[in-house]
Structures are given as structure tokens and as C-alpha cells.
PDB file of N, CA and C in Angstrom:
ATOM      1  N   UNK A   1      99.956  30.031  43.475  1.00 40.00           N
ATOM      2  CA  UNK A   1     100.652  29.166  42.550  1.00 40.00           C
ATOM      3  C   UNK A   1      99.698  28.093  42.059  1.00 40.00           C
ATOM      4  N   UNK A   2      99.911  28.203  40.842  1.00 46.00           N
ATOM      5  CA  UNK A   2      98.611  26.852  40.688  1.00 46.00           C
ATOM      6  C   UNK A   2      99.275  25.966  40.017  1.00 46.00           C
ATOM      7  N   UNK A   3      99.160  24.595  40.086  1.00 53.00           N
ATOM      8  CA  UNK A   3      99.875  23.150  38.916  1.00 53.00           C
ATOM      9  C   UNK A   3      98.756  22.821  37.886  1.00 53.00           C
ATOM     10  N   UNK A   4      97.843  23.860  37.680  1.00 55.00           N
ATOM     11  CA  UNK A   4      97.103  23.338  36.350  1.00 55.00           C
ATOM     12  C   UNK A   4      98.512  23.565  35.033  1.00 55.00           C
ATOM     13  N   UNK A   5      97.622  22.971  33.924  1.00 52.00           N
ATOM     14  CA  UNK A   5      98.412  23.711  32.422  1.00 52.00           C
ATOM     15  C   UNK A   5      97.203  23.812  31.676  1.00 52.00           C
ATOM     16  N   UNK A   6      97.764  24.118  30.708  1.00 51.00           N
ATOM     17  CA  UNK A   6      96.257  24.473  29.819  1.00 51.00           C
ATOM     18  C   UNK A   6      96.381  23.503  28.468  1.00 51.00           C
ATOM     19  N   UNK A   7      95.375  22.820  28.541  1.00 48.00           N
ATOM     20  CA  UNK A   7      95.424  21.844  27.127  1.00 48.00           C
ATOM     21  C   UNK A   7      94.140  22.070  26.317  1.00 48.00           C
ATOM     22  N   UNK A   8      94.256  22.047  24.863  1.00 48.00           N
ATOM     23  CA  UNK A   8      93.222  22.085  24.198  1.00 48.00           C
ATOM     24  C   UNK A   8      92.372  21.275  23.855  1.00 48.00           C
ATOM     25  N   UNK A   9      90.680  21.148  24.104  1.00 45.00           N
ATOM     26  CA  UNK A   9      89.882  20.217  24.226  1.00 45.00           C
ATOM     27  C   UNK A   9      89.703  20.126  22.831  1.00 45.00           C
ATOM     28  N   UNK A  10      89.184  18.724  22.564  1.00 45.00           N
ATOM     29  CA  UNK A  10      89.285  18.415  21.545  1.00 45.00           C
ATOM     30  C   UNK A  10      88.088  18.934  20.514  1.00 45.00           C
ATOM     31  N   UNK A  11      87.959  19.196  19.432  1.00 46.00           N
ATOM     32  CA  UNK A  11      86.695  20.199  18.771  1.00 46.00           C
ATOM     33  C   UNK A  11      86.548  21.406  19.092  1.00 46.00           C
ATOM     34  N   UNK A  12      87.014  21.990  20.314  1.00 53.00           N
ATOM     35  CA  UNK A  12      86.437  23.172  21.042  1.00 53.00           C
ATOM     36  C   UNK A  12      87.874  24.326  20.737  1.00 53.00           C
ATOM     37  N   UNK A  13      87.522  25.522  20.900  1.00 52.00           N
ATOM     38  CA  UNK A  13      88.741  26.493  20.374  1.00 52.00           C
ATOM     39  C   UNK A  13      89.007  27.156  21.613  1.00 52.00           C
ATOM     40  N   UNK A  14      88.593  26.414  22.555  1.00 61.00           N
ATOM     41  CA  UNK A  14      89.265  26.768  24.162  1.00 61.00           C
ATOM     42  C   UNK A  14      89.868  25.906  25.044  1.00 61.00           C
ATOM     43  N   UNK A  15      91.246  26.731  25.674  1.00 68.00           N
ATOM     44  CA  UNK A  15      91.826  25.323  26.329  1.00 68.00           C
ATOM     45  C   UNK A  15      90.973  25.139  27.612  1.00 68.00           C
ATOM     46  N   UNK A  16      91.220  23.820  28.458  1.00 80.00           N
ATOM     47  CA  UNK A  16      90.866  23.186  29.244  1.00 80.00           C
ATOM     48  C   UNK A  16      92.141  23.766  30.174  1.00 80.00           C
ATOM     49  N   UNK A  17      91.855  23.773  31.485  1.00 89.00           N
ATOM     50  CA  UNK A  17      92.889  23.529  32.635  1.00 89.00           C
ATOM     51  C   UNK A  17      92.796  21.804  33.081  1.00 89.00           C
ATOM     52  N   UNK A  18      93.797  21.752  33.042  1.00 92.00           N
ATOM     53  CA  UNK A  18      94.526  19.947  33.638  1.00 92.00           C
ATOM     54  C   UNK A  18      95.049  20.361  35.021  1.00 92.00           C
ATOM     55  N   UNK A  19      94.508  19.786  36.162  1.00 95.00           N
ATOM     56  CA  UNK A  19      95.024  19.639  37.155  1.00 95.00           C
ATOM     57  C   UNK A  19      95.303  17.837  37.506  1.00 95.00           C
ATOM     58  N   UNK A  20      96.292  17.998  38.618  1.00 96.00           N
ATOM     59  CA  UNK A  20      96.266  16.410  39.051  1.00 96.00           C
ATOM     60  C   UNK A  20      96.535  16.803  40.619  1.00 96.00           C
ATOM     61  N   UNK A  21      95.898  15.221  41.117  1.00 97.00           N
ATOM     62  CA  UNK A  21      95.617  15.235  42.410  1.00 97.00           C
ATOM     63  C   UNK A  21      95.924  14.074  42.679  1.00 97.00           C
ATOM     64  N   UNK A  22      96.343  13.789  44.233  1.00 97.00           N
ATOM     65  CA  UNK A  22      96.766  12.562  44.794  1.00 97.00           C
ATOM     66  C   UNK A  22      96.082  12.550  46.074  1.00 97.00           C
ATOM     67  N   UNK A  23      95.267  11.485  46.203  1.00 98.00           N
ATOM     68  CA  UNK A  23      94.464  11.233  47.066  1.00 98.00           C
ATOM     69  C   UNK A  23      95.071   9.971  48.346  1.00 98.00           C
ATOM     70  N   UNK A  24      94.292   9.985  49.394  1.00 98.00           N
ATOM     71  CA  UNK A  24      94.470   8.980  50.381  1.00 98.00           C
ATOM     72  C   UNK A  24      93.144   8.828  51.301  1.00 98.00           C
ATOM     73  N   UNK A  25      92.435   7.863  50.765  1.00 98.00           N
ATOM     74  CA  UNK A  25      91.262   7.328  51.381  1.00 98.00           C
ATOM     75  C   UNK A  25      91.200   6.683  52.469  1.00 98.00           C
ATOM     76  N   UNK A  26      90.509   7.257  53.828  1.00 98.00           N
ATOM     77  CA  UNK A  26      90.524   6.372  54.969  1.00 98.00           C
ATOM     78  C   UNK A  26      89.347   6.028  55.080  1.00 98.00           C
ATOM     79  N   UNK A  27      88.695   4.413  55.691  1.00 98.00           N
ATOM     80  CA  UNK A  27      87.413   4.042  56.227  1.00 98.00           C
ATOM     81  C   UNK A  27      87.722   3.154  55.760  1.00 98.00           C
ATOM     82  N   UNK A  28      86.608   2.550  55.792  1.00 98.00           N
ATOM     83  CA  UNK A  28      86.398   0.944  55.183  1.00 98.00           C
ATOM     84  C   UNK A  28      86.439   0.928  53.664  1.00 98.00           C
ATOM     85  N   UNK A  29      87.727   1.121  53.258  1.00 98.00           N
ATOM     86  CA  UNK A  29      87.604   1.198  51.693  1.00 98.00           C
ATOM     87  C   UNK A  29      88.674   0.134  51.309  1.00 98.00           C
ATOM     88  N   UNK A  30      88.681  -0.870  51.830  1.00 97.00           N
ATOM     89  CA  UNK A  30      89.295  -1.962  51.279  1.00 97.00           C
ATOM     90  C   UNK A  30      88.416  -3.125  51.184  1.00 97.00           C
ATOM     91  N   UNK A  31      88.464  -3.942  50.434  1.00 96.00           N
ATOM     92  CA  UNK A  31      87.700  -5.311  50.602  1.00 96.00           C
ATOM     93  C   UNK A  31      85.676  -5.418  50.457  1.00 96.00           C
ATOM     94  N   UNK A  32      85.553  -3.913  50.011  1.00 97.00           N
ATOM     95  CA  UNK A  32      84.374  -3.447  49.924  1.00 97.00           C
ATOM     96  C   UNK A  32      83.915  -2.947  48.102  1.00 97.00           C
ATOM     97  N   UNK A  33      85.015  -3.259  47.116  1.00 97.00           N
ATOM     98  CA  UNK A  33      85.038  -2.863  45.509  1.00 97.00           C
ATOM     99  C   UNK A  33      84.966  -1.559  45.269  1.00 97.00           C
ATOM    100  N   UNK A  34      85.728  -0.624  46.682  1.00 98.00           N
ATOM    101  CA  UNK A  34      86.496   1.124  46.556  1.00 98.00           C
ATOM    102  C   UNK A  34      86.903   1.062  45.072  1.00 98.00           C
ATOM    103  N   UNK A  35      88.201   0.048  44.978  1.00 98.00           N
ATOM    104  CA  UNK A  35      89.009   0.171  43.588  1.00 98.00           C
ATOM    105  C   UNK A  35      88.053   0.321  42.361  1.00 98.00           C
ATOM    106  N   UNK A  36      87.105  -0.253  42.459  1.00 97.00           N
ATOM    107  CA  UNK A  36      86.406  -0.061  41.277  1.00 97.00           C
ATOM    108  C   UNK A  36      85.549   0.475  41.131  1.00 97.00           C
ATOM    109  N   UNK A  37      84.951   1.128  42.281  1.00 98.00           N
ATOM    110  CA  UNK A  37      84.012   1.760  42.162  1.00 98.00           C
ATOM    111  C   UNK A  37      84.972   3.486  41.582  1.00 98.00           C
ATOM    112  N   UNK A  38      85.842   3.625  41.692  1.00 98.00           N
ATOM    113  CA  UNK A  38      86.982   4.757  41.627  1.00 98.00           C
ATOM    114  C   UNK A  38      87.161   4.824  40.345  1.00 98.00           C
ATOM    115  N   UNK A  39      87.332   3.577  39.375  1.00 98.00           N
ATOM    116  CA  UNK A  39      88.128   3.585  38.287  1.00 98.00           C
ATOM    117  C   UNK A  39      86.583   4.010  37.329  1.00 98.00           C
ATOM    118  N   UNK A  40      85.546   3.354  37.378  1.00 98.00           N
ATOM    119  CA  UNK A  40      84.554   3.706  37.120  1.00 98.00           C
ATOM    120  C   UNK A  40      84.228   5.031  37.288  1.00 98.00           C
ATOM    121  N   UNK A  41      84.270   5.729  38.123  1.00 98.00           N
ATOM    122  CA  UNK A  41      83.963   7.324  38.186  1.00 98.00           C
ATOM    123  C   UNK A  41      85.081   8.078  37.443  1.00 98.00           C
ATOM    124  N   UNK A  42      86.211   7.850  37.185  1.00 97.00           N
ATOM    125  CA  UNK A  42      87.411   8.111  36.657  1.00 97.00           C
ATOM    126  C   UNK A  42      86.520   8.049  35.705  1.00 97.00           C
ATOM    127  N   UNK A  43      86.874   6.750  35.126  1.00 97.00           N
ATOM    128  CA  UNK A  43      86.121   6.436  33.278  1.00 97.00           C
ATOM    129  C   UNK A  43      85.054   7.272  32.695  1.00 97.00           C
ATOM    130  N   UNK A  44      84.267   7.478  33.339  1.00 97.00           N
ATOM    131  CA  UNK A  44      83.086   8.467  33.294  1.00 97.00           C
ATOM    132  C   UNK A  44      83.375   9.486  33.288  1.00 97.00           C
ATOM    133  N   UNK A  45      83.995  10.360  33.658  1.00 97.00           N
ATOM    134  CA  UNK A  45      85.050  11.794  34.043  1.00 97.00           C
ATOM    135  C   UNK A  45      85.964  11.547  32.512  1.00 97.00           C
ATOM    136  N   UNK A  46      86.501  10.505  32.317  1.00 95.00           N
ATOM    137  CA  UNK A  46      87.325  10.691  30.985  1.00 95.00           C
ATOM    138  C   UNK A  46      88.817  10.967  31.627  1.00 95.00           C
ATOM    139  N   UNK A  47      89.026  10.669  33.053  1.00 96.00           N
ATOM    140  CA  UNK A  47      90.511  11.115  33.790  1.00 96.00           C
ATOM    141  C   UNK A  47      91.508   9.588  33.356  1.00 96.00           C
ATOM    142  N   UNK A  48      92.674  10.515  33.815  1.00 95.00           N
ATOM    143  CA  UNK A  48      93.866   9.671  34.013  1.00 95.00           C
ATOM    144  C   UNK A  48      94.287   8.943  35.233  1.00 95.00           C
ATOM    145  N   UNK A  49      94.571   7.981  35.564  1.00 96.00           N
ATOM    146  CA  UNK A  49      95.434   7.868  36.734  1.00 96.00           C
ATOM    147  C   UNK A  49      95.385   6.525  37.359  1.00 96.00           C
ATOM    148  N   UNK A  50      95.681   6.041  38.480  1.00 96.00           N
ATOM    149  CA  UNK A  50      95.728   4.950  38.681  1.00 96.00           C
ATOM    150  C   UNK A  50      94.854   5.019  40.520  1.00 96.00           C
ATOM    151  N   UNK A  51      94.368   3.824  40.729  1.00 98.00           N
ATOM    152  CA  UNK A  51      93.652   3.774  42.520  1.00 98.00           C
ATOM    153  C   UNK A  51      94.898   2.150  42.790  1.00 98.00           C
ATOM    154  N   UNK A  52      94.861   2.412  43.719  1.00 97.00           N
ATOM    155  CA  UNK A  52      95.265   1.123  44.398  1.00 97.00           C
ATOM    156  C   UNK A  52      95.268   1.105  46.251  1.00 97.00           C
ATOM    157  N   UNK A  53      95.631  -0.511  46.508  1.00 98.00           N
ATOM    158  CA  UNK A  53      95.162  -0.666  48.210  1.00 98.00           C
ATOM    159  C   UNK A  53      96.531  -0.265  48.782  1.00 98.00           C
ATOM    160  N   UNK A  54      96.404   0.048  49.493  1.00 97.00           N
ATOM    161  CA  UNK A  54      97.901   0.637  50.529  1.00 97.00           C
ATOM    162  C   UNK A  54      97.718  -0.483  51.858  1.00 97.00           C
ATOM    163  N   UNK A  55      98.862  -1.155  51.954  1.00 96.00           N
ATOM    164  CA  UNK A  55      99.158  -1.549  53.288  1.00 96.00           C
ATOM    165  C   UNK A  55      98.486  -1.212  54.644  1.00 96.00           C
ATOM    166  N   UNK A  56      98.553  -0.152  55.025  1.00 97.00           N
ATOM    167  CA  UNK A  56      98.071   0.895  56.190  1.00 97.00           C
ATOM    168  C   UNK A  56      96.060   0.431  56.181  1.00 97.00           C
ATOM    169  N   UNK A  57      96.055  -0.025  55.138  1.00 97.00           N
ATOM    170  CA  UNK A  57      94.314  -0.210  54.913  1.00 97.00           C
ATOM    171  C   UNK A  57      93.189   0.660  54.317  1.00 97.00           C
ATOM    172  N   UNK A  58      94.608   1.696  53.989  1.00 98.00           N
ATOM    173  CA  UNK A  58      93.763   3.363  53.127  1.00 98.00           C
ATOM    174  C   UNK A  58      93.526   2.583  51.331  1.00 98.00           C
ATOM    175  N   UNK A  59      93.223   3.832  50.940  1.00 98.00           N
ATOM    176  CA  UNK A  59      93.397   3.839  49.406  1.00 98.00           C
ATOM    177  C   UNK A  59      94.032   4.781  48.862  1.00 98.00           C
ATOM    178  N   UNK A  60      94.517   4.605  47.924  1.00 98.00           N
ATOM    179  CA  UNK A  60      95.874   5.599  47.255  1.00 98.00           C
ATOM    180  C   UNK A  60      95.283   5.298  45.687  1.00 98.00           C
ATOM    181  N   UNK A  61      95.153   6.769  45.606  1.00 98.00           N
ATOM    182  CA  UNK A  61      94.148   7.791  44.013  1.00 98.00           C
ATOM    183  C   UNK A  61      95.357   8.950  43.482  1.00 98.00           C
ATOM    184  N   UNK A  62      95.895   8.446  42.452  1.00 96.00           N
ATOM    185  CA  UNK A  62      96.659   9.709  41.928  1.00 96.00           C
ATOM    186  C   UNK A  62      95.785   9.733  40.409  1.00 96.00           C
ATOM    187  N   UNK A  63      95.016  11.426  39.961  1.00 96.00           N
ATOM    188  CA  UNK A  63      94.322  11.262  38.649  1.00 96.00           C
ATOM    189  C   UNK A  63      95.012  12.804  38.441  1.00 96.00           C
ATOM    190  N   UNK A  64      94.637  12.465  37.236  1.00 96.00           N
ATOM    191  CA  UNK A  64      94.680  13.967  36.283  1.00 96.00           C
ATOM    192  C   UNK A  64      93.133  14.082  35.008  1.00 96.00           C
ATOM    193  N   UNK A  65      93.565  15.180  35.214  1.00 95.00           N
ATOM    194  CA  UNK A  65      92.549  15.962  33.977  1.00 95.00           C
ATOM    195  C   UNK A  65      91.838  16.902  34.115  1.00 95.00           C
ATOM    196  N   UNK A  66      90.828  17.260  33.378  1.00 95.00           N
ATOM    197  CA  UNK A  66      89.835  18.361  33.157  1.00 95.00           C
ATOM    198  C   UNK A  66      89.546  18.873  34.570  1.00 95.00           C
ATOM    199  N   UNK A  67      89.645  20.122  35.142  1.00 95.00           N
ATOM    200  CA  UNK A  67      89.582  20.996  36.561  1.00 95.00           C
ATOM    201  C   UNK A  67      88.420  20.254  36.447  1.00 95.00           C
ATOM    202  N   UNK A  68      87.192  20.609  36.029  1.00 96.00           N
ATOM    203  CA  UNK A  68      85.396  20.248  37.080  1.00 96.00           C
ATOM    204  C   UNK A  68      85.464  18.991  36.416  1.00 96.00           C
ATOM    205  N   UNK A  69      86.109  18.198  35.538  1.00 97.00           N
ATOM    206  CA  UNK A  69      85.831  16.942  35.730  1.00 97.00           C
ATOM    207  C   UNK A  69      86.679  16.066  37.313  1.00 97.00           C
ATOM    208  N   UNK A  70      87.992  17.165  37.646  1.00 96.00           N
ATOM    209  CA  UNK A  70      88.460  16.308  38.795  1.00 96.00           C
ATOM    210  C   UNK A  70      87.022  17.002  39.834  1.00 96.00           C
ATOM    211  N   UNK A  71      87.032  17.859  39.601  1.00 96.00           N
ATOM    212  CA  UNK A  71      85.843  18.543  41.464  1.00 96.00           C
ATOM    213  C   UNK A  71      84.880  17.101  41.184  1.00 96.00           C
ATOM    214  N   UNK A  72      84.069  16.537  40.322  1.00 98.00           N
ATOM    215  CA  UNK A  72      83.602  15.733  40.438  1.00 98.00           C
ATOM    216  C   UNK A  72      83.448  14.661  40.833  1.00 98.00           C
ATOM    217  N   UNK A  73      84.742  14.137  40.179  1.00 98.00           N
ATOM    218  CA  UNK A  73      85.705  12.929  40.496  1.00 98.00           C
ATOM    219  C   UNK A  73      85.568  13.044  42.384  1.00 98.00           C
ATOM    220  N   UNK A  74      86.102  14.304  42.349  1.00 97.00           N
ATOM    221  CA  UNK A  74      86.686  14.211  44.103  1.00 97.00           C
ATOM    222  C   UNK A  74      85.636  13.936  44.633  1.00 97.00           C
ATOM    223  N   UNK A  75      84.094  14.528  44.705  1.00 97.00           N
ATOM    224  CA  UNK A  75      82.966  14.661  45.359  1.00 97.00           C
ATOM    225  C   UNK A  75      82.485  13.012  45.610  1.00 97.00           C
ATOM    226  N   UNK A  76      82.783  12.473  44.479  1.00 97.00           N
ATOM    227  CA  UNK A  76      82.344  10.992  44.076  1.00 97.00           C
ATOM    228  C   UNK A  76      83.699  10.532  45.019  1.00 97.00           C
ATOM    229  N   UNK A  77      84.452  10.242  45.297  1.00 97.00           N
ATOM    230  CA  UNK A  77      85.645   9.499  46.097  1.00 97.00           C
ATOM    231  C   UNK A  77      85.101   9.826  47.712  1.00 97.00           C
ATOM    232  N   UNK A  78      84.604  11.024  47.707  1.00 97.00           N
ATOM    233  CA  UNK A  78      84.255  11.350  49.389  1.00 97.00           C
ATOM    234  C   UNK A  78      82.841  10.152  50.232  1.00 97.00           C
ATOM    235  N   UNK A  79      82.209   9.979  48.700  1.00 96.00           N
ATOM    236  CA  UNK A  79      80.956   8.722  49.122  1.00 96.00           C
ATOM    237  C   UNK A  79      81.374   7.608  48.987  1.00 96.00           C
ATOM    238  N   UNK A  80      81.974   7.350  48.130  1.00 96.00           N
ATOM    239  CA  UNK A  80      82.723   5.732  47.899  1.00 96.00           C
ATOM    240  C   UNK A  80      81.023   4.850  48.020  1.00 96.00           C
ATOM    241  N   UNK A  81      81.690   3.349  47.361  1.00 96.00           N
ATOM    242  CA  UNK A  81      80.700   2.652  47.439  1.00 96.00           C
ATOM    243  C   UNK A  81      79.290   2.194  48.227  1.00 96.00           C
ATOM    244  N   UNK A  82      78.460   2.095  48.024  1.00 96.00           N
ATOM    245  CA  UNK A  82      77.678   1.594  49.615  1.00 96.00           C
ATOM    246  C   UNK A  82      78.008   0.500  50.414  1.00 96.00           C
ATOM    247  N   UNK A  83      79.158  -0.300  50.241  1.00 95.00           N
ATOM    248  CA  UNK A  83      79.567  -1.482  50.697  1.00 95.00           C
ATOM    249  C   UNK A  83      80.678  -0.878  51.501  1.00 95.00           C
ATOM    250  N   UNK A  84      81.291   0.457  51.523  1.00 97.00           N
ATOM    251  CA  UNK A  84      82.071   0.892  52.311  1.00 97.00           C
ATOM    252  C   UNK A  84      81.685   2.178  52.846  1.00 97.00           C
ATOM    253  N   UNK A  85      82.964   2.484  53.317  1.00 97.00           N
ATOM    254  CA  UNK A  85      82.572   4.012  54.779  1.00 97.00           C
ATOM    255  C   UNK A  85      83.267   4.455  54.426  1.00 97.00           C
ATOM    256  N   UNK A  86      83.653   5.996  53.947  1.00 98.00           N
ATOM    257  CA  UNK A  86      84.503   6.859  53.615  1.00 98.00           C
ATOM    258  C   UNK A  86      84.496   7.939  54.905  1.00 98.00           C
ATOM    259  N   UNK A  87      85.497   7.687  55.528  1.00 98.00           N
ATOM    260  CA  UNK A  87      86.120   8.446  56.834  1.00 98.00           C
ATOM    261  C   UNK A  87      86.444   9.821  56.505  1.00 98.00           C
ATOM    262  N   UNK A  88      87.962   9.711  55.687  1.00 98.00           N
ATOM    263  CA  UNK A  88      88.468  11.030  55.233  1.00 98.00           C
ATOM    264  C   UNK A  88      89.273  10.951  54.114  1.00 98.00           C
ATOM    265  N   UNK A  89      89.335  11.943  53.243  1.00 98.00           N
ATOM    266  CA  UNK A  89      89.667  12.024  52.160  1.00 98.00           C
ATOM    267  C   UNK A  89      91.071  12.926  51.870  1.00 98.00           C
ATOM    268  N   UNK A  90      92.115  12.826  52.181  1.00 98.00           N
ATOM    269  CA  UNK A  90      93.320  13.684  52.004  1.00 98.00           C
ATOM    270  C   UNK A  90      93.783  14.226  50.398  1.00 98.00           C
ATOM    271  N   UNK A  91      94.049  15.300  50.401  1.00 97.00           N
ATOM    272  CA  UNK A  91      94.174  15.789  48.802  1.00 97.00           C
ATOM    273  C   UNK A  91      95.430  16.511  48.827  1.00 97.00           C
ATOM    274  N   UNK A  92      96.078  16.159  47.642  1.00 97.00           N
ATOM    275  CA  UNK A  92      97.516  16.917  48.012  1.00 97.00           C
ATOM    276  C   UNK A  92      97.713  17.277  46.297  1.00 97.00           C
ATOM    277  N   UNK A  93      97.588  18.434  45.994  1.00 96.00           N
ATOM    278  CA  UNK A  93      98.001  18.981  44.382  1.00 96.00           C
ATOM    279  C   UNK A  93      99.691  18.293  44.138  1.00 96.00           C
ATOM    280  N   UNK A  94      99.147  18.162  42.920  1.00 95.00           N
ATOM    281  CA  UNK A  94     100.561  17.364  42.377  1.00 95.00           C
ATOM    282  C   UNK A  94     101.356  18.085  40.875  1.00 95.00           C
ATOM    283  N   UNK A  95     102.030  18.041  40.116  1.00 93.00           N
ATOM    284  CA  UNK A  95     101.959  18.207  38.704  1.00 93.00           C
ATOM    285  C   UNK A  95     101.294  17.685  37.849  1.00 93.00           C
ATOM    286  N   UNK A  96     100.676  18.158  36.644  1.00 90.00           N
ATOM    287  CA  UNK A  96     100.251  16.915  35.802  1.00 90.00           C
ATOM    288  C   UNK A  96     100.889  16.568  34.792  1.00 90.00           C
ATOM    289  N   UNK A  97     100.681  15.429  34.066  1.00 83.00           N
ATOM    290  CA  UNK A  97     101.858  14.970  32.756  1.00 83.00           C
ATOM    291  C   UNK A  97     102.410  13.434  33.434  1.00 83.00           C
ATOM    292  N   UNK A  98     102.250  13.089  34.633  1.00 61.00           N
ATOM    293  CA  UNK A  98     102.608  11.736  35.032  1.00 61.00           C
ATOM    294  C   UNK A  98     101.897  10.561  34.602  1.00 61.00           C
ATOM    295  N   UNK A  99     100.688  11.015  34.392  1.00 58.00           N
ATOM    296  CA  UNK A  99      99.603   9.649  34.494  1.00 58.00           C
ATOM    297  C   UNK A  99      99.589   9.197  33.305  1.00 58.00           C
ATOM    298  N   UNK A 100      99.375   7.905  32.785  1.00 67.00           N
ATOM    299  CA  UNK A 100      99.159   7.505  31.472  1.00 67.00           C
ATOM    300  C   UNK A 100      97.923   7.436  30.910  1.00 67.00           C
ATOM    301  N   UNK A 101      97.675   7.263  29.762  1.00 81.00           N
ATOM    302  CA  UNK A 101      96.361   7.295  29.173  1.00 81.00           C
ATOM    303  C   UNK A 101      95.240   6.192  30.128  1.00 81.00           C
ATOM    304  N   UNK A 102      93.980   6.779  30.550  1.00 91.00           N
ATOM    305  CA  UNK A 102      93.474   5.526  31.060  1.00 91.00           C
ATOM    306  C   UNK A 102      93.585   5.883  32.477  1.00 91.00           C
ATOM    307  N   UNK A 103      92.744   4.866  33.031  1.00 95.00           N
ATOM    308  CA  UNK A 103      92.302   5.097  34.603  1.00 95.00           C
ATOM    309  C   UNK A 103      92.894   3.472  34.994  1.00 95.00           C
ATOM    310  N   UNK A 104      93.587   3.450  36.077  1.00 95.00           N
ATOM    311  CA  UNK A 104      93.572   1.356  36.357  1.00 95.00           C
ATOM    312  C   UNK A 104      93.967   1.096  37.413  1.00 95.00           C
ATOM    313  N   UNK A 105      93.258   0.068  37.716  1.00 96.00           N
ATOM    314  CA  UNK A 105      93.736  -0.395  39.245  1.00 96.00           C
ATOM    315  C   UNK A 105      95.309  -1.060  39.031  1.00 96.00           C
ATOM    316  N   UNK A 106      96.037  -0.990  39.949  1.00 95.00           N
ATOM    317  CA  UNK A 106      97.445  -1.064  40.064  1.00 95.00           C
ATOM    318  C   UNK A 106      97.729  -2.567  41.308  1.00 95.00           C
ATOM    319  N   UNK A 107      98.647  -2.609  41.168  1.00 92.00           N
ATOM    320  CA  UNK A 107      99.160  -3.418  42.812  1.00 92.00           C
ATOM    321  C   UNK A 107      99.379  -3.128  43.568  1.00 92.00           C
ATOM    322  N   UNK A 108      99.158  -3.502  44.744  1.00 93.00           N
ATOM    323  CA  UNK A 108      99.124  -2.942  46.231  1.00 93.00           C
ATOM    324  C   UNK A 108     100.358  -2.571  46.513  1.00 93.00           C
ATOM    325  N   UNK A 109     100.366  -1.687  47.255  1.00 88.00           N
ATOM    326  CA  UNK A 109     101.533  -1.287  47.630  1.00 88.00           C
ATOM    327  C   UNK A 109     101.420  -1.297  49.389  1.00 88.00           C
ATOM    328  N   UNK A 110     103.015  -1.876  50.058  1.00 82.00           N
ATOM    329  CA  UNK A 110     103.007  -1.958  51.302  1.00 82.00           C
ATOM    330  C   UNK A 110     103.227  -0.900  52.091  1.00 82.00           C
TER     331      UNK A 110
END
């Protein structure tokens, strides 16, 4: 079963697969500029979605877009900043069509 869809890239006469993914970052990824170092790799990727700090002390990543622009995305979330430690990286396929235009840090959630 797969949750891609197929969207058409823009100029090109082939669709793209859109997947989305929801992430949960453990290590020292709070208080170390995780959030932005995330939204930045997003931006660069051209993805959707939002990062924010979770209570628990994780990080919480829901993105969408282009299949090898997310494998990228993901590879880049597994190193996280040099100011932090990326422990483990949880990935859970989602639908896509939720996220809004744009990548952004959000408010914490407890």
C-alpha cells in the first residue's frame, strides 16, 4: 500500500510522487537550533510541513513532498545540527495534502 499521489512537476511532462512523513526526534535536539536547522533543510528540499519542540524533550517533523526530495530531507534530520545529538529518528507514513505551503516552526506542544 503506498500514501504517495502523483502530482505534476512544474515545466516537466512527468508526475512527481508526494509522499508525507511524520517524524519524532530523540537526543539532544532541543535548545541546540534542531528547529532550524530542519526548516532550513526543508527550504532547500522545496518541502511542506511544520518541526516543532514536544514536551517529552523530542522533536516533532510532519513534511510532505517530492519522494527523493523527502529520502534527503530524512538523511539530513538523522545528523541534525553539530550543537546537538541525534539518538533516534522514528518515521511513521502519513497521507499527504495536510501540510500548507511552506516549511515553519510551530509552538510547542506539551
Amino acid at each position: 500500500m503506498s500514501l504517495g499521489s502523483l502530482s505534476p512537476m512544474a515545466g516537466q511532462g512527468e508526475a512527481a510522487v508526494i509522499v508525507a512523513r511524520h517524524y519524532v526526534v530523540a537526543g539532544r535536539v532541543q535548545g541546540v537550533g534542531y528547529r532550524f536547522f530542519a526548516r532550513a533543510a526543508a527550504t532547500r528540499e522545496g518541502l511542506s510541513g511544520f518541526v516543532r519542540n514536544r514536551g517529552d524533550g523530542h522533536v516533532e517533523v510532519e513534511v510532505e513532498g517530492e519522494h527523493d526530495a523527502l529520502t534527503r530531507f530524512e538523511r539530513v534530520l538523522h545528523e541534525g545540527p553539530l550543537s546537538g545529538r541525534v539518538d533516534q529518528v522514528s518515521v511513521t507514513e502519513i497521507l499527504p495534502g495536510a501540510s500548507s505551503t511552506g516549511f515553519h516552526i510551530v509552538a510547542d506542544v506539551d
